[in-house]
Short mmCIF file of C-alpha atoms in Angstrom, two decimals:
data_model
loop_
_atom_site.label_atom_id
_atom_site.label_comp_id
_atom_site.label_asym_id
_atom_site.label_seq_id
_atom_site.Cartn_x
_atom_site.Cartn_y
_atom_site.Cartn_z
CA MET U 28 0.00 0.00 0.00
CA SER U 29 1.52 3.29 -1.08
CA SER U 30 1.98 6.21 1.27
CA PRO U 31 -0.12 9.34 0.74
CA LEU U 32 1.56 12.03 -1.32
CA ASN U 33 -0.10 14.88 0.56
CA ILE U 34 -1.22 15.22 4.15
CA LEU U 35 -3.64 17.90 5.29
CA PRO U 36 -3.70 18.20 9.09
CA VAL U 37 -7.07 19.01 10.66
CA ASN U 38 -6.76 21.04 13.85
CA TYR U 39 -9.82 21.15 16.09
CA PRO U 40 -10.10 24.17 18.37
CA GLY U 41 -9.55 23.73 22.07
CA PRO U 42 -11.50 25.58 24.73
CA PRO U 43 -11.69 29.38 24.26
CA TYR U 44 -8.84 31.23 25.95
CA ASN U 45 -10.81 34.46 26.43
CA ASN U 46 -14.01 34.61 28.43
CA LEU U 47 -15.44 37.78 26.92
CA THR U 48 -14.52 39.87 23.87
CA ARG U 49 -16.21 43.22 23.31
CA CYS U 50 -16.68 44.44 19.73
CA TYR U 51 -17.09 48.12 18.85
CA PRO U 52 -18.31 49.59 15.54
CA ALA U 53 -15.83 51.48 13.37
CA ILE U 54 -14.26 54.54 15.00
CA HIS U 55 -14.06 57.62 12.81
CA GLY U 56 -12.84 61.19 13.09
CA ASN U 57 -15.83 62.48 15.07
CA PHE U 58 -14.78 60.65 18.25
CA THR U 59 -12.12 62.43 20.33
CA ASP U 60 -13.18 61.86 23.95
CA VAL U 61 -10.28 60.04 25.62
CA ASN U 62 -11.92 60.09 29.07
CA THR U 63 -15.04 58.33 27.78
CA LEU U 64 -12.87 55.79 25.94
CA VAL U 65 -10.84 54.96 29.04
CA THR U 66 -14.03 54.76 31.09
CA ALA U 67 -15.41 52.24 28.60
CA LEU U 68 -12.25 50.12 28.62
CA GLU U 69 -11.55 50.08 32.34
CA THR U 70 -15.21 49.58 33.26
CA GLY U 71 -15.43 46.76 30.74
CA ARG U 72 -12.35 45.11 32.25
CA TYR U 73 -13.82 45.47 35.73
CA PHE U 74 -16.99 43.66 34.64
CA GLY U 75 -15.07 40.83 33.00
CA THR U 76 -14.03 41.73 29.43
CA ASP U 77 -10.68 40.21 28.39
CA LYS U 78 -10.30 41.72 24.91
CA PHE U 79 -11.66 44.75 23.06
CA VAL U 80 -11.79 44.82 19.26
CA PHE U 81 -11.81 48.19 17.48
CA TYR U 82 -12.26 48.88 13.77
CA ASN U 83 -10.12 51.79 12.62
CA TYR U 84 -11.76 53.84 9.89
CA SER U 85 -10.13 57.18 10.76
CA ILE U 86 -9.13 57.40 14.43
CA PRO U 87 -7.96 60.82 15.67
CA GLU U 88 -4.38 61.02 16.93
CA GLN U 89 -5.03 61.22 20.69
CA VAL U 90 -7.52 58.34 20.65
CA ASN U 91 -5.18 56.32 18.44
CA LYS U 92 -2.32 56.78 20.92
CA VAL U 93 -4.49 55.47 23.75
CA LEU U 94 -5.67 52.44 21.79
CA LEU U 95 -2.15 51.60 20.64
CA GLN U 96 -1.00 51.63 24.26
CA TYR U 97 -3.76 49.23 25.23
CA GLU U 98 -2.87 47.10 22.20
CA ARG U 99 0.76 46.89 23.36
CA GLU U 100 -0.58 45.59 26.67
CA GLY U 101 -2.62 42.88 24.91
CA ILE U 102 -5.98 44.35 25.95
CA VAL U 103 -7.08 45.87 22.63
CA GLU U 104 -6.95 44.55 19.07
CA MET U 105 -7.06 47.14 16.30
CA ARG U 106 -8.33 46.20 12.84
CA LYS U 107 -8.09 48.39 9.76
CA TRP U 108 -11.49 49.20 8.31
CA LYS U 109 -11.85 50.71 4.87
CA LEU U 110 -15.00 50.96 2.78
CA PRO U 111 -15.08 50.71 -1.05
CA PHE U 112 -17.57 53.58 -1.20
CA PRO U 113 -18.46 56.73 0.78
CA PRO U 114 -19.60 55.93 4.36
CA LEU U 115 -22.92 57.72 3.87
CA GLU U 116 -23.90 54.96 1.43
CA ILE U 117 -23.96 52.31 4.19
CA HIS U 118 -25.31 52.18 7.75
CA TYR U 119 -22.90 53.63 10.32
CA TRP U 120 -19.58 52.95 8.57
CA GLY U 121 -20.49 49.33 7.79
CA GLN U 122 -21.54 48.38 11.30
CA MET U 123 -23.32 45.19 10.24
CA ALA U 124 -20.25 43.93 8.39
CA SER U 125 -17.83 44.75 11.22
CA SER U 126 -20.16 43.16 13.78
CA HIS U 127 -20.29 39.86 11.89
CA ASP U 128 -16.55 39.96 11.23
CA CYS U 129 -15.89 40.42 14.94
CA VAL U 130 -18.32 37.78 16.21
CA PHE U 131 -17.24 35.06 13.78
CA SER U 132 -13.56 35.81 14.31
CA GLN U 133 -14.03 34.89 17.97
CA LEU U 134 -15.14 31.30 17.28
CA GLY U 135 -12.84 29.10 19.34
CA ILE U 136 -11.19 32.20 20.84
CA ALA U 137 -13.80 33.79 23.13
CA LYS U 138 -16.52 32.10 25.12
CA TYR U 139 -18.80 35.14 24.73
CA VAL U 140 -18.90 38.28 22.56
CA LEU U 141 -20.50 41.58 23.58
CA LEU U 142 -21.52 44.12 20.93
CA ALA U 143 -22.01 47.70 22.09
CA ASP U 144 -20.89 51.29 21.48
CA ILE U 145 -18.33 53.30 23.44
CA ASP U 146 -21.03 55.40 25.12
CA GLU U 147 -22.85 52.29 26.42
CA ILE U 148 -22.00 50.58 29.72
CA ILE U 149 -23.68 47.33 30.80
CA VAL U 150 -24.14 47.77 34.56
CA PRO U 151 -25.04 44.79 36.76
CA LYS U 152 -27.29 45.72 39.67
CA ASN U 153 -25.30 43.45 41.98
CA ASN U 154 -21.53 43.10 42.04
CA ILE U 155 -21.29 40.32 39.45
CA SER U 156 -19.22 40.07 36.30
CA LEU U 157 -20.91 39.84 32.92
CA VAL U 158 -19.11 36.51 32.43
CA ALA U 159 -20.67 35.11 35.62
CA LEU U 160 -24.07 36.39 34.49
CA ALA U 161 -23.64 34.75 31.09
CA ASP U 162 -22.47 31.51 32.68
CA ARG U 163 -25.58 31.50 34.81
CA ARG U 164 -28.11 32.30 32.07
CA LEU U 165 -26.70 30.89 28.83
CA ASN U 166 -26.70 27.18 27.98
CA THR U 167 -29.87 26.76 30.02
CA ILE U 168 -33.02 25.54 28.29
CA ASN U 169 -36.23 27.43 27.71
CA PRO U 170 -38.76 24.86 28.97
CA ARG U 171 -41.45 26.22 26.64
CA THR U 172 -39.49 25.90 23.39
CA GLN U 173 -36.73 23.47 24.43
CA ASN U 174 -34.24 25.84 22.77
CA VAL U 175 -30.98 26.67 24.50
CA TYR U 176 -30.25 30.31 25.34
CA GLY U 177 -27.37 31.48 23.15
CA ALA U 178 -27.57 35.26 23.61
CA LEU U 179 -28.34 37.79 26.32
CA MET U 180 -30.27 40.93 25.44
CA PHE U 181 -29.67 43.96 27.68
CA GLN U 182 -32.36 46.62 27.71
CA ASN U 183 -31.46 50.26 27.14
CA ALA U 184 -31.96 53.41 29.19
CA PHE U 185 -30.64 56.84 28.25
CA PHE U 186 -28.59 58.96 30.65
CA ALA U 187 -28.59 62.69 29.94
CA LEU U 188 -25.08 64.14 29.81
CA TYR U 189 -26.64 67.41 28.65
CA GLU U 190 -28.41 67.85 32.02
CA LYS U 191 -26.87 69.28 35.19
CA GLU U 192 -24.55 67.10 37.25
CA THR U 193 -26.07 65.00 40.00
CA LYS U 194 -26.58 66.41 43.48
CA TYR U 195 -25.90 62.95 44.88
CA VAL U 196 -22.85 63.06 47.17
CA PHE U 197 -20.24 60.29 47.16
CA PRO U 198 -16.60 60.25 48.35
CA GLU U 199 -15.05 60.14 44.87
CA LYS U 200 -17.19 62.92 43.41
CA GLU U 201 -14.56 65.68 43.31
CA ILE U 202 -11.93 63.49 41.70
CA ALA U 203 -14.54 62.28 39.22
CA LYS U 204 -15.16 65.94 38.32
CA LYS U 205 -11.43 66.64 38.00
CA PHE U 206 -10.94 63.75 35.57
CA LYS U 207 -14.23 64.35 33.72
CA LEU U 208 -15.64 60.91 34.55
CA ARG U 209 -19.10 61.91 33.44
CA ALA U 210 -20.76 58.53 33.81
CA PHE U 211 -20.52 59.02 37.58
CA LEU U 212 -21.78 62.60 37.45
CA HIS U 213 -24.97 62.28 35.40
CA THR U 214 -27.64 60.12 36.98
CA LYS U 215 -30.84 61.32 35.31
CA ARG U 216 -32.14 58.51 33.13
CA SER U 217 -35.11 57.79 30.92
CA ARG U 218 -37.68 55.07 31.36
CA ILE U 219 -36.25 51.76 30.17
CA ASN U 220 -36.85 50.96 26.52
CA PRO U 221 -38.61 47.65 25.82
CA PRO U 222 -36.63 44.65 24.54
CA LYS U 223 -35.37 45.01 20.93
CA SER U 224 -35.58 48.82 21.14
CA ARG U 225 -31.95 50.05 21.34
CA SER U 226 -31.03 46.85 23.21
CA LYS U 227 -27.54 45.34 22.86
CA LEU U 228 -26.39 41.73 22.80
CA LEU U 229 -23.94 39.35 24.40
CA VAL U 230 -23.70 36.17 22.33
CA LYS U 231 -22.14 32.76 22.12
CA PRO U 232 -20.46 33.07 18.71
CA GLU U 233 -21.26 29.48 17.73
CA ALA U 234 -24.99 30.09 18.24
CA VAL U 235 -25.39 32.98 15.78
CA GLU U 236 -25.92 33.03 12.01
CA LEU U 237 -27.20 36.56 11.35
CA LEU U 238 -27.51 39.52 13.67
CA HIS U 239 -28.66 43.10 13.58
CA VAL U 240 -27.56 45.95 15.83
CA HIS U 241 -30.26 45.30 18.42
CA ILE U 242 -31.49 41.74 17.77
CA ILE U 243 -30.43 38.32 16.54
CA VAL U 244 -32.06 37.88 13.12
CA LYS U 245 -31.21 34.19 12.80
CA PHE U 246 -29.75 31.65 15.18
CA ARG U 247 -28.32 28.30 14.31
CA PRO U 248 -30.97 25.63 15.02
CA GLY U 249 -31.87 25.15 18.66
CA TRP U 250 -30.79 28.52 20.10
CA GLU U 251 -32.65 31.65 21.18
CA THR U 252 -32.29 34.94 23.10
CA TYR U 253 -32.65 35.45 26.84
CA VAL U 254 -33.85 38.96 27.79
CA VAL U 255 -32.04 40.08 30.94
CA ASN U 256 -34.30 41.61 33.57
CA PRO U 257 -33.29 45.28 34.08
CA ASN U 258 -33.25 44.56 37.82
CA VAL U 259 -30.32 42.20 37.12
CA ALA U 260 -28.38 44.33 34.60
CA LEU U 261 -29.19 47.41 32.53
CA MET U 262 -27.43 49.13 29.65
CA HIS U 263 -26.60 52.74 30.53
CA HIS U 264 -26.52 54.77 27.32
CA TYR U 265 -24.86 58.15 27.90
CA ARG U 266 -26.01 60.76 25.40
CA GLU U 267 -24.66 64.23 24.66
CA GLU U 268 -28.00 65.29 23.16
CA TYR U 269 -31.63 64.31 23.62
CA ASP U 270 -32.52 61.09 21.79
CA ASN U 271 -36.02 60.94 20.33
CA GLN U 272 -36.35 57.33 21.47
CA SER U 273 -36.03 58.39 25.09
CA LEU U 274 -39.08 57.45 27.13
CA SER U 275 -40.67 59.38 29.97
CA PRO U 276 -40.84 59.64 32.91
CA TRP U 277 -37.22 60.33 33.76
CA ARG U 278 -35.78 59.48 37.18
CA GLN U 279 -32.56 59.47 39.15
CA ASP U 280 -30.51 56.27 38.99
CA VAL U 281 -27.30 56.09 41.06
CA THR U 282 -26.58 52.39 40.46
CA PHE U 283 -23.29 53.05 38.70
CA ILE U 284 -22.06 55.26 41.54
CA LYS U 285 -21.94 52.27 43.89
CA TYR U 286 -18.95 51.08 41.84
CA SER U 287 -17.15 54.42 42.19
CA SER U 288 -14.90 53.33 45.07
CA SER U 289 -13.50 50.54 42.88
CA LEU U 290 -13.58 52.18 39.46
CA VAL U 291 -12.63 55.82 40.03
CA PRO U 292 -9.13 54.94 41.37
CA LYS U 293 -8.55 52.64 38.38
CA LEU U 294 -9.68 55.31 35.93
CA THR U 295 -7.67 58.14 37.45
CA LYS U 296 -4.56 55.97 37.66
CA ARG U 297 -4.88 54.99 34.00
CA LEU U 298 -5.61 58.52 32.80
CA SER U 299 -2.68 59.94 34.77
CA TYR U 300 -0.41 57.25 33.30
CA LEU U 301 -1.54 58.06 29.75
CA GLN U 302 -1.07 61.76 30.38
CA HIS U 303 2.50 61.35 31.63
CA LYS U 304 3.62 58.58 29.26
CA LEU U 305 1.96 59.71 26.04
CA GLY U 306 1.17 63.39 26.63
CA ILE U 307 -2.57 62.70 26.35
CA GLN U 308 -4.86 65.66 27.09
CA ILE U 309 -7.35 64.66 29.78
#
């Protein structure tokens, strides 16, 4: 019996080595807020994100410096993102394409993938990581359909950065003001939007076939979405201007402030480091 002339090895993936990757839509020249970027990254790390993937369409210099520093530390991955036509001809700089690219690239790499914008923070009501929440909810069976939950949907509420700062007093308030950590300083929020309205998703990449910004359009057979109760975790969406999908009545919500004693020192330390090492304006 003759020996084969060609051998093609087949390598099966092992267990994922990241728990949670967060994917952002393409960054372009309009975004220059380093403080908001660092808040997003350090808060994400605190709640369990291992890796952040950014798509670089046209990143301003200061933001690029920050992301390159995080990339050197192995926390961020930057991907070049160019479109073959003007960006106005496609939704939000090709967000649907970059979302699918990011999710499917994490097969065998990340256990879970979270898709959200820089101005959106998923805030658990209790001190629990998003990975622990996903471990608890996903892979369980819906007894009604017998499908397995393969995605978490977080409902949206808007927080008004254009309103006055909160009167709520907490020990880290003055340092939060000094470093412009606005997520801790603006606590007026809208009524929570219903599921599928501005919601964002955390998914098991192997469960998804087609997704939209706010919903899964098509799962692989046997999977479905679990809607997270806002009393368990809520997406805080910080807006510079009024959004016409904001719902009344508005109320005060200081949930995020309860993490200030842990997060504000991390944020100020990181911002000070970036200022001294890279000359970043903060």
